Amino acid sequence: MRWWGGVILLSGWLLGVLSAPAQRSGSLGRLSVDMPKPPPSHVLDLAGVFDRHPDRFDEVSGLLKALEKKHGVPVYLTVHAGFLRGSVAEQSTSLFDTWIGEGRDGMVLMYDTDTLDLDAGLPGAEFQQMRNGDVMISRLPEEQVVPIVLELQAMVADREDQVASLVEMTAHLTTQLDAILSVEHTPGPEPEAWKIAWITLLSAAILTMLGCVVS
């Protein structure tokens, strides 16, 4: 009997160990143990907000995918029901680093249905990097994007109909980003170029003054 009891205990332990990865993978985003892969739909609904509204889910997904198709800039929406570790701001930044990466344009919006908190992972300040001799500048500068995020936060605050507010928020976001991204941005000269230009102008002015004095 003792031998059978040991076998049963050992079997239970092995079953628990083998099932642990599956349990973790089912709550990756909510528990923040690992980062899930970027969803092809551009919407990660771990709170089940859209479970009864698949048409609204498709509407939000369509808006975000259309924006990336037009401008090549990925924007994701993640919806969670509470966090056990880290804030919404920290989680959105982590997802941005994982899904989009440093030095790339994009955005990861994260909304917590429990606290009604919303924040966004962004490229940050205008980034510059050398690629084949060209200077790459972010098409989503902070001074233009941060005010939009503040508007989105106000739109979802204290709203009872979370589905409607998320759809409205996404429509507003994609409209604003489309306007920003539709403006062709031409990077200005680099700092060294400005220095050379000023030195050239200053030298020309000095030579002109010397010419007037001599004459």
Short mmCIF file of N, CA and C in Angstrom, two decimals, residues 10 16 27 49 72 109-110 117 172 178 209 213:
data_model
loop_
_atom_site.label_atom_id
_atom_site.label_comp_id
_atom_site.label_asym_id
_atom_site.label_seq_id
_atom_site.Cartn_x
_atom_site.Cartn_y
_atom_site.Cartn_z
N LEU A 10 4.03 10.47 -6.80
CA LEU A 10 5.00 10.80 -7.84
C LEU A 10 4.29 11.14 -9.15
N GLY A 16 1.78 17.67 -12.51
CA GLY A 16 1.80 19.10 -12.22
C GLY A 16 2.92 19.81 -12.94
N SER A 27 -1.71 32.50 -19.78
CA SER A 27 -1.88 33.79 -19.12
C SER A 27 -0.61 34.61 -19.21
N VAL A 49 -12.89 41.31 -23.70
CA VAL A 49 -13.84 42.41 -23.89
C VAL A 49 -14.64 42.23 -25.18
N GLY A 72 3.19 51.67 -43.30
CA GLY A 72 4.28 50.82 -42.86
C GLY A 72 4.65 50.98 -41.40
N LEU A 109 -0.47 50.22 -27.70
CA LEU A 109 -1.41 50.74 -26.71
C LEU A 109 -1.81 49.61 -25.77
N MET A 110 -1.86 49.91 -24.47
CA MET A 110 -2.27 48.91 -23.50
C MET A 110 -3.36 49.51 -22.60
N ASP A 117 -6.84 52.21 -16.79
CA ASP A 117 -5.59 52.87 -17.17
C ASP A 117 -5.25 52.54 -18.61
N HIS A 172 -10.13 57.35 -33.51
CA HIS A 172 -9.50 58.66 -33.31
C HIS A 172 -7.98 58.55 -33.47
N ASP A 178 -2.69 58.93 -39.09
CA ASP A 178 -2.70 59.01 -40.55
C ASP A 178 -2.36 60.43 -41.01
N MET A 209 33.12 92.90 -45.29
CA MET A 209 33.45 94.08 -44.47
C MET A 209 34.87 94.55 -44.72
N VAL A 213 36.24 98.22 -46.12
CA VAL A 213 37.21 99.04 -45.40
C VAL A 213 38.38 99.41 -46.32
#
